[in-house]
XYZ file of N, CA, C and O in Angstrom:
656
model
N 0.481 3.171 5.082
C -0.400 2.902 3.969
C -1.530 2.019 4.479
O -1.287 1.079 5.236
N -2.738 2.345 4.047
C -3.898 1.566 4.447
C -4.556 1.019 3.185
O -5.089 1.780 2.379
N -4.484 -0.293 3.014
C -5.161 -0.964 1.906
C -6.498 -1.485 2.419
O -6.841 -1.300 3.594
N -7.250 -2.150 1.582
C -8.615 -2.553 1.940
C -8.679 -3.741 2.893
O -9.216 -3.635 3.995
N -8.166 -4.883 2.470
C -8.319 -6.124 3.240
C -7.292 -7.140 2.767
O -6.764 -7.032 1.664
N -7.019 -8.138 3.595
C -6.121 -9.199 3.139
C -6.733 -9.921 1.931
O -7.959 -9.941 1.770
N -5.905 -10.522 1.103
C -6.445 -11.256 -0.054
C -7.224 -12.493 0.396
O -6.961 -13.060 1.460
N -8.195 -12.894 -0.416
C -8.965 -14.115 -0.113
C -8.035 -15.324 -0.044
O -8.226 -16.207 0.773
N -7.045 -15.342 -0.921
C -6.015 -16.386 -0.858
C -4.942 -15.883 0.097
O -4.080 -15.085 -0.268
N -5.008 -16.305 1.323
C -4.131 -15.776 2.370
C -2.650 -16.027 2.104
O -1.800 -15.381 2.708
N -2.330 -16.923 1.184
C -0.922 -17.170 0.864
C -0.299 -15.996 0.103
O 0.909 -15.943 -0.076
N -1.130 -15.045 -0.344
C -0.639 -13.897 -1.117
C -0.532 -12.627 -0.268
O -0.414 -11.528 -0.798
N -0.534 -12.758 1.044
C -0.463 -11.616 1.940
C 0.763 -10.761 1.626
O 1.842 -11.290 1.317
N 0.630 -9.454 1.704
C 1.668 -8.487 1.335
C 3.024 -8.806 1.955
O 4.051 -8.709 1.300
N 3.048 -9.176 3.221
C 4.318 -9.384 3.930
C 4.880 -10.798 3.808
O 5.981 -11.040 4.289
N 4.164 -11.720 3.187
C 4.701 -13.073 3.020
C 5.755 -13.054 1.925
O 5.554 -12.487 0.852
N 6.870 -13.700 2.177
C 7.987 -13.630 1.235
C 7.952 -14.699 0.146
O 8.685 -14.594 -0.825
N 7.129 -15.690 0.274
C 7.078 -16.773 -0.713
C 5.791 -16.678 -1.535
O 4.933 -17.546 -1.480
N 5.673 -15.592 -2.291
C 4.499 -15.363 -3.131
C 4.988 -15.329 -4.573
O 5.804 -14.488 -4.930
N 4.490 -16.234 -5.387
C 4.993 -16.364 -6.753
C 4.213 -15.612 -7.808
O 4.701 -15.406 -8.917
N 2.994 -15.167 -7.492
C 2.203 -14.427 -8.477
C 1.045 -13.715 -7.773
O 0.844 -13.868 -6.569
N 0.318 -12.943 -8.538
C -0.841 -12.201 -8.026
C -0.496 -11.376 -6.793
O -1.242 -11.329 -5.825
N 0.637 -10.697 -6.846
C 1.077 -9.860 -5.726
C 1.308 -8.425 -6.195
O 2.289 -7.783 -5.845
N 0.350 -7.928 -6.972
C 0.521 -6.601 -7.566
C 0.639 -5.493 -6.526
O 1.345 -4.515 -6.758
N -0.001 -5.621 -5.380
C 0.143 -4.573 -4.377
C 1.597 -4.453 -3.938
O 2.144 -3.352 -3.862
N 2.256 -5.571 -3.693
C 3.668 -5.539 -3.307
C 4.535 -5.000 -4.446
O 5.314 -4.059 -4.267
N 4.416 -5.595 -5.622
C 5.256 -5.225 -6.769
C 5.100 -3.736 -7.086
O 6.085 -3.006 -7.232
N 3.859 -3.278 -7.191
C 3.628 -1.885 -7.590
C 4.014 -0.899 -6.488
O 4.478 0.203 -6.777
N 3.852 -1.280 -5.234
C 4.267 -0.409 -4.134
C 5.784 -0.249 -4.139
O 6.301 0.866 -4.008
N 6.495 -1.353 -4.287
C 7.955 -1.279 -4.331
C 8.422 -0.467 -5.539
O 9.359 0.337 -5.433
N 7.772 -0.638 -6.670
C 8.117 0.115 -7.866
C 7.905 1.613 -7.622
O 8.779 2.429 -7.903
N 6.745 1.972 -7.067
C 6.433 3.387 -6.839
C 7.416 4.040 -5.876
O 7.799 5.194 -6.052
N 7.841 3.297 -4.870
C 8.708 3.866 -3.843
C 10.190 3.753 -4.203
O 10.954 4.701 -4.036
N 10.597 2.597 -4.708
C 12.023 2.326 -4.900
C 12.446 2.157 -6.354
O 13.619 1.903 -6.620
N 11.529 2.289 -7.279
C 11.844 2.062 -8.688
C 12.964 2.938 -9.222
O 13.788 2.484 -10.009
N 13.011 4.182 -8.771
C 14.074 5.076 -9.238
C 15.447 4.642 -8.734
O 16.445 4.868 -9.391
N 15.504 3.988 -7.571
C 16.781 3.514 -7.015
C 17.236 2.216 -7.656
O 18.408 1.870 -7.599
N 16.290 1.445 -8.169
C 16.588 0.140 -8.763
C 16.051 0.090 -10.196
O 15.205 -0.741 -10.523
N 16.552 0.975 -11.062
C 16.005 1.012 -12.419
C 16.216 -0.281 -13.195
O 15.416 -0.612 -14.068
N 17.273 -1.028 -12.866
C 17.515 -2.289 -13.564
C 16.398 -3.290 -13.293
O 16.088 -4.129 -14.143
N 15.761 -3.220 -12.142
C 14.665 -4.139 -11.814
C 13.307 -3.605 -12.248
O 12.436 -4.356 -12.679
N 13.110 -2.298 -12.099
C 11.778 -1.727 -12.287
C 11.587 -0.942 -13.574
O 10.462 -0.812 -14.048
N 12.645 -0.393 -14.125
C 12.472 0.549 -15.225
C 12.996 0.050 -16.571
O 12.996 0.792 -17.534
N 13.448 -1.161 -16.634
C 13.978 -1.686 -17.883
C 12.887 -1.971 -18.900
O 11.708 -1.730 -18.664
N 13.289 -2.491 -20.041
C 12.317 -2.853 -21.073
C 11.293 -3.838 -20.523
O 10.119 -3.775 -20.852
N 11.778 -4.752 -19.697
C 10.895 -5.733 -19.088
C 11.168 -5.723 -17.589
O 12.270 -6.012 -17.147
N 10.168 -5.355 -16.831
C 10.355 -5.320 -15.378
C 10.641 -6.719 -14.878
O 10.005 -7.683 -15.273
N 11.602 -6.834 -13.992
C 12.086 -8.120 -13.495
C 11.298 -8.578 -12.264
O 11.823 -8.618 -11.155
N 10.024 -8.939 -12.460
C 9.187 -9.319 -11.317
C 9.713 -10.564 -10.611
O 9.610 -10.660 -9.389
N 10.286 -11.484 -11.350
C 10.848 -12.676 -10.712
C 11.969 -12.318 -9.752
O 12.021 -12.804 -8.625
N 12.867 -11.450 -10.182
C 13.975 -11.004 -9.332
C 13.458 -10.184 -8.154
O 13.972 -10.294 -7.037
N 12.454 -9.357 -8.390
C 11.864 -8.568 -7.294
C 11.293 -9.516 -6.246
O 11.495 -9.319 -5.041
N 10.601 -10.552 -6.689
C 10.027 -11.520 -5.741
C 11.118 -12.272 -4.978
O 10.982 -12.526 -3.796
N 12.196 -12.635 -5.668
C 13.316 -13.321 -5.007
C 13.911 -12.423 -3.927
O 14.341 -12.898 -2.876
N 13.902 -11.139 -4.174
C 14.478 -10.174 -3.232
C 13.417 -9.549 -2.320
O 13.658 -8.503 -1.722
N 12.261 -10.188 -2.189
C 11.155 -9.605 -1.436
C 11.543 -9.266 -0.005
O 11.213 -8.186 0.491
N 12.234 -10.154 0.680
C 12.634 -9.880 2.061
C 13.483 -8.609 2.130
O 13.285 -7.775 3.010
N 14.405 -8.474 1.200
C 15.256 -7.282 1.144
C 14.402 -6.021 0.965
O 14.616 -5.009 1.643
N 13.434 -6.077 0.045
C 12.577 -4.918 -0.192
C 11.667 -4.631 0.996
O 11.427 -3.469 1.338
N 11.163 -5.666 1.653
C 10.340 -5.445 2.839
C 11.150 -4.797 3.963
O 10.643 -3.919 4.679
N 12.394 -5.212 4.115
C 13.258 -4.602 5.132
C 13.550 -3.143 4.791
O 13.531 -2.279 5.676
N 13.793 -2.857 3.523
C 14.010 -1.481 3.082
C 12.741 -0.650 3.306
O 12.809 0.481 3.799
N 11.610 -1.209 2.958
C 10.299 -0.577 3.161
C 10.152 -0.174 4.629
O 9.806 0.958 4.952
N 10.472 -1.076 5.521
C 10.374 -0.820 6.961
C 11.406 0.214 7.421
O 11.072 1.149 8.160
N 12.658 0.052 7.001
C 13.715 0.988 7.401
C 13.407 2.420 6.984
O 13.770 3.374 7.661
N 12.755 2.548 5.834
C 12.421 3.878 5.317
C 11.178 4.454 6.000
O 10.741 5.548 5.663
N 10.607 3.698 6.939
C 9.483 4.214 7.713
C 8.118 3.874 7.176
O 7.116 4.443 7.607
N 8.054 2.937 6.252
C 6.767 2.552 5.675
C 6.179 1.353 6.403
O 6.907 0.499 6.921
N 4.868 1.289 6.384
C 4.145 0.175 6.979
C 2.807 0.099 6.267
O 2.209 1.136 5.957
N 2.350 -1.094 5.986
C 1.058 -1.271 5.321
C 0.145 -2.075 6.226
O 0.553 -3.111 6.763
N -1.066 -1.566 6.421
C -2.087 -2.293 7.164
C -3.328 -2.401 6.289
O -3.443 -1.716 5.266
N -4.237 -3.236 6.702
C -5.516 -3.370 6.013
C -6.600 -2.701 6.838
O -6.602 -2.761 8.074
N -7.548 -2.076 6.142
C -8.677 -1.431 6.810
C -9.537 -2.462 7.529
O -10.084 -2.203 8.594
N -9.628 -3.634 6.931
C -10.423 -4.730 7.474
C -9.462 -5.889 7.728
O -8.597 -6.166 6.904
N -9.618 -6.565 8.834
C -8.674 -7.628 9.198
C -8.977 -8.992 8.589
O -8.261 -9.952 8.852
N -10.001 -9.084 7.782
C -10.361 -10.356 7.147
C -10.585 -10.124 5.663
O -10.885 -9.009 5.242
N -10.442 -11.162 4.864
C -10.726 -11.013 3.437
C -12.192 -10.631 3.202
O -13.076 -11.050 3.951
N -12.425 -9.822 2.196
C -13.783 -9.493 1.786
C -14.140 -10.462 0.674
O -13.451 -10.520 -0.344
N -15.176 -11.231 0.884
C -15.523 -12.284 -0.067
C -16.354 -11.752 -1.225
O -16.994 -10.696 -1.123
N -16.326 -12.483 -2.298
C -17.095 -12.135 -3.483
C -18.568 -12.055 -3.084
O -19.073 -12.914 -2.365
N -19.222 -11.027 -3.529
C -20.632 -10.839 -3.210
C -20.862 -9.842 -2.083
O -21.954 -9.316 -1.932
N -19.824 -9.614 -1.262
C -19.952 -8.602 -0.211
C -19.760 -7.215 -0.816
O -19.030 -7.045 -1.784
N -20.374 -6.230 -0.221
C -20.208 -4.848 -0.639
C -18.974 -4.295 0.077
O -18.999 -4.073 1.289
N -17.903 -4.091 -0.678
C -16.630 -3.665 -0.102
C -16.772 -2.393 0.720
O -16.238 -2.305 1.825
N -17.468 -1.417 0.178
C -17.613 -0.143 0.879
C -18.337 -0.324 2.211
O -17.918 0.228 3.235
N -19.392 -1.125 2.228
C -20.133 -1.345 3.483
C -19.265 -2.072 4.510
O -19.303 -1.750 5.692
N -18.496 -3.047 4.061
C -17.634 -3.792 4.976
C -16.580 -2.865 5.576
O -16.348 -2.866 6.792
N -15.943 -2.057 4.746
C -14.908 -1.137 5.224
C -15.528 -0.080 6.136
O -15.005 0.200 7.219
N -16.650 0.488 5.734
C -17.300 1.527 6.541
C -17.749 0.999 7.905
O -17.680 1.721 8.903
N -18.158 -0.244 7.944
C -18.607 -0.826 9.221
C -17.475 -0.924 10.233
O -17.720 -0.939 11.437
N -16.249 -0.952 9.771
C -15.110 -1.087 10.665
C -14.329 0.202 10.878
O -13.199 0.169 11.366
N -14.912 1.347 10.546
C -14.167 2.612 10.602
C -13.689 2.939 12.018
O -12.575 3.432 12.194
N -14.492 2.665 13.029
C -14.064 2.964 14.411
C -12.848 2.145 14.796
O -11.885 2.675 15.376
N -12.875 0.845 14.475
C -11.740 -0.022 14.784
C -10.499 0.396 14.012
O -9.389 0.385 14.541
N -10.690 0.791 12.747
C -9.556 1.234 11.942
C -8.957 2.516 12.513
O -7.735 2.636 12.614
N -9.786 3.469 12.889
C -9.283 4.717 13.471
C -8.474 4.426 14.735
O -7.408 5.020 14.954
N -8.944 3.482 15.535
C -8.221 3.110 16.754
C -6.891 2.442 16.405
O -5.854 2.736 16.999
N -6.917 1.539 15.426
C -5.685 0.855 15.004
C -4.662 1.863 14.490
O -3.486 1.803 14.868
N -5.108 2.793 13.661
C -4.197 3.811 13.135
C -3.637 4.645 14.284
O -2.439 4.915 14.351
N -4.491 5.028 15.208
C -4.055 5.811 16.358
C -2.996 5.109 17.184
O -2.089 5.747 17.730
N -3.089 3.795 17.268
C -2.099 3.010 18.018
C -0.758 2.909 17.290
O 0.268 2.651 17.914
N -0.762 3.087 15.965
C 0.439 2.861 15.165
C 1.225 4.118 14.803
O 2.422 4.030 14.562
N 0.564 5.252 14.733
C 1.198 6.429 14.135
C 1.562 7.489 15.163
O 1.038 7.502 16.277
N 2.448 8.384 14.732
C 2.770 9.568 15.523
C 2.126 10.771 14.829
O 1.540 10.639 13.748
N 2.291 11.949 15.425
C 1.724 13.160 14.822
C 2.337 13.473 13.467
O 1.712 14.136 12.640
N 3.555 13.002 13.225
C 4.253 13.294 11.971
C 3.994 12.258 10.881
O 4.421 12.440 9.749
N 3.329 11.180 11.198
C 3.132 10.097 10.236
C 2.219 10.542 9.099
O 1.171 11.129 9.317
N 2.651 10.237 7.905
C 1.844 10.470 6.708
C 1.071 9.192 6.418
O 1.631 8.099 6.475
N -0.196 9.333 6.105
C -1.069 8.182 5.862
C -1.574 8.249 4.427
O -2.017 9.308 3.969
N -1.516 7.114 3.741
C -2.002 7.007 2.367
C -3.105 5.956 2.351
O -2.899 4.829 2.802
N -4.264 6.336 1.836
C -5.404 5.426 1.724
C -5.440 4.858 0.316
O -5.427 5.615 -0.664
N -5.494 3.532 0.210
C -5.458 2.853 -1.081
C -6.788 2.165 -1.340
O -7.257 1.399 -0.504
N -7.372 2.429 -2.465
C -8.585 1.841 -2.998
C -9.798 2.715 -2.668
O -9.849 3.367 -1.624
N -10.767 2.690 -3.543
C -11.945 3.559 -3.414
C -12.688 3.346 -2.105
O -13.118 4.302 -1.457
N -12.839 2.108 -1.681
C -13.600 1.830 -0.462
C -12.917 2.398 0.775
O -13.577 2.815 1.727
N -11.601 2.441 0.785
C -10.855 2.984 1.926
C -10.847 4.513 1.842
O -11.067 5.196 2.849
N -10.637 5.053 0.658
C -10.651 6.511 0.503
C -12.029 7.081 0.841
O -12.134 8.200 1.365
N -13.078 6.319 0.603
C -14.445 6.783 0.876
C -14.683 7.068 2.359
O -15.576 7.848 2.697
N -13.891 6.461 3.240
C -14.078 6.690 4.677
C -13.097 7.723 5.232
O -12.988 7.880 6.447
N -12.422 8.443 4.348
C -11.446 9.446 4.789
C -12.069 10.427 5.780
O -11.523 10.675 6.849
N -13.205 10.991 5.444
C -13.868 11.949 6.325
C -14.246 11.340 7.664
O -14.110 11.984 8.710
N -14.711 10.091 7.642
C -15.066 9.402 8.888
C -13.829 9.183 9.757
O -13.901 9.308 10.984
N -12.709 8.833 9.138
C -11.467 8.657 9.892
C -11.028 9.984 10.515
O -10.678 10.052 11.693
N -11.073 11.035 9.711
C -10.662 12.349 10.211
C -11.574 12.823 11.335
O -11.102 13.406 12.319
N -12.861 12.537 11.229
C -13.784 12.950 12.297
C -13.544 12.167 13.587
O -13.965 12.591 14.661
N -12.849 11.036 13.470
C -12.486 10.236 14.645
C -11.058 10.534 15.113
O -10.491 9.776 15.881
N -10.485 11.616 14.619
C -9.189 12.059 15.106
C -7.979 11.619 14.317
O -6.851 11.927 14.687
N -8.164 10.902 13.207
C -7.024 10.470 12.389
C -6.524 11.681 11.597
O -7.273 12.293 10.843
N -5.265 12.019 11.801
C -4.627 13.139 11.111
C -3.480 12.594 10.268
O -2.923 11.560 10.564
N -3.141 13.332 9.227
C -1.982 12.962 8.426
C -2.287 12.250 7.125
O -1.372 11.813 6.437
N -3.572 12.134 6.768
C -3.900 11.510 5.471
C -3.470 12.489 4.388
O -3.909 13.642 4.368
N -2.584 12.028 3.504
C -1.995 12.955 2.533
C -2.601 12.872 1.142
O -2.379 13.783 0.342
N -3.353 11.822 0.835
C -3.920 11.813 -0.513
C -5.232 12.592 -0.546
O -6.096 12.421 0.279
N -5.293 13.479 -1.543
C -6.485 14.292 -1.772
C -7.361 13.701 -2.866
O -8.388 14.279 -3.213
N -6.925 12.579 -3.396
C -7.721 11.867 -4.392
C -7.542 10.377 -4.158
O -6.582 9.939 -3.531
N -8.493 9.621 -4.656
C -8.460 8.171 -4.494
C -7.274 7.593 -5.260
O -6.968 8.017 -6.368
N -6.604 6.651 -4.631
C -5.536 5.902 -5.282
C -6.093 4.516 -5.559
O -6.499 3.813 -4.626
N -6.142 4.118 -6.831
C -6.738 2.820 -7.137
C -5.871 1.659 -6.663
O -4.659 1.802 -6.515
N -6.503 0.532 -6.422
C -5.751 -0.680 -6.133
C -4.999 -1.066 -7.396
O -5.536 -0.970 -8.502
N -3.753 -1.522 -7.286
C -2.946 -1.798 -8.482
C -3.256 -3.141 -9.137
O -2.417 -4.019 -9.223
N -4.460 -3.301 -9.567
C -4.871 -4.493 -10.301
C -5.841 -4.083 -11.384
O -6.245 -2.913 -11.469
N -6.221 -5.000 -12.234
C -7.215 -4.745 -13.287
C -6.879 -3.523 -14.130
O -7.732 -2.694 -14.415
N -5.614 -3.386 -14.493
C -5.209 -2.307 -15.372
C -4.899 -0.992 -14.676
O -4.582 -0.009 -15.346
N -4.959 -0.942 -13.369
C -4.723 0.304 -12.632
C -3.287 0.429 -12.099
O -2.987 1.348 -11.342
N -2.411 -0.473 -12.496
C -1.053 -0.485 -11.973
C -0.307 0.820 -12.260
O 0.326 1.388 -11.361
N -0.361 1.279 -13.478
C 0.368 2.491 -13.850
C -0.163 3.691 -13.075
O 0.618 4.508 -12.577
N -1.457 3.806 -12.949
C -2.058 4.929 -12.214
C -1.694 4.857 -10.727
O -1.387 5.880 -10.103
N -1.709 3.661 -10.162
C -1.300 3.471 -8.769
C 0.131 3.962 -8.569
O 0.410 4.756 -7.673
N 1.044 3.475 -9.417
C 2.459 3.875 -9.293
C 2.607 5.383 -9.410
O 3.324 6.008 -8.633
N 1.953 5.961 -10.378
C 2.055 7.402 -10.614
C 1.570 8.186 -9.396
O 2.252 9.106 -8.931
N 0.430 7.822 -8.850
C -0.125 8.578 -7.717
C 0.687 8.378 -6.438
O 0.918 9.341 -5.702
N 1.121 7.151 -6.169
C 1.941 6.909 -4.973
C 3.266 7.658 -5.105
O 3.703 8.342 -4.176
N 3.915 7.531 -6.242
C 5.194 8.202 -6.464
C 5.031 9.711 -6.301
O 5.847 10.371 -5.643
N 3.989 10.277 -6.864
C 3.736 11.713 -6.750
C 3.540 12.124 -5.292
O 4.125 13.109 -4.833
N 2.715 11.384 -4.567
C 2.486 11.703 -3.153
C 3.779 11.685 -2.359
O 4.058 12.595 -1.576
N 4.550 10.640 -2.541
C 5.767 10.486 -1.748
C 6.876 11.438 -2.181
O 7.687 11.855 -1.366
N 6.895 11.794 -3.437
C 7.870 12.769 -3.923
C 7.585 14.138 -3.330
O 8.495 14.899 -3.031
N 6.302 14.425 -3.121
C 5.913 15.725 -2.617
C 5.734 15.764 -1.112
O 5.454 16.821 -0.553
N 5.894 14.643 -0.434
C 5.789 14.595 1.028
C 7.191 14.697 1.617
O 8.171 14.350 0.976
N 7.256 15.133 2.830
C 8.538 15.170 3.546
C 8.870 13.750 3.951
O 8.379 13.251 4.956
N 9.714 13.060 3.185
C 9.992 11.643 3.408
C 10.589 11.375 4.783
O 10.452 10.296 5.309
N 11.234 12.332 5.385
C 11.838 12.103 6.692
C 10.783 11.931 7.778
O 11.066 11.372 8.814
N 9.573 12.409 7.538
C 8.546 12.294 8.567
C 7.512 11.222 8.239
O 6.511 11.100 8.904
N 7.761 10.459 7.204
C 6.836 9.385 6.856
C 7.017 8.255 7.834
O 8.102 7.878 8.146
């Protein structure tokens, strides 16, 4: 999975286990991938975000064991006032190289957020293969959580999970 950039508040990084709030990328990703296996946490009347956060290390280990990995298109936070698309596009060569170093021919790649999806063609022209989303997947914030979960779940349900 390729997201846009690390958060401006670096304490909220996806892989950090001591994040108490504003971690929608982690929560929604785990829900989209593992929600059906853990309906008591994700599918109840009230989603148990506190319990999910307490079990973050467990979910990150499961995420890894199942063959998932999340990177950022840009290695630094994008600050307010910067044009996200221009920042991401400026780093497309480095991102293509990073992806090439991480993946195999069978790896499925999911681009998250409009600015990252916008460079899909540029990545492919630089030899990146395996991008499976044919439409933009929104970042799971500002009311886009449900759409994010739906699109990620759909992609992964229809992909050969053994080769992810």
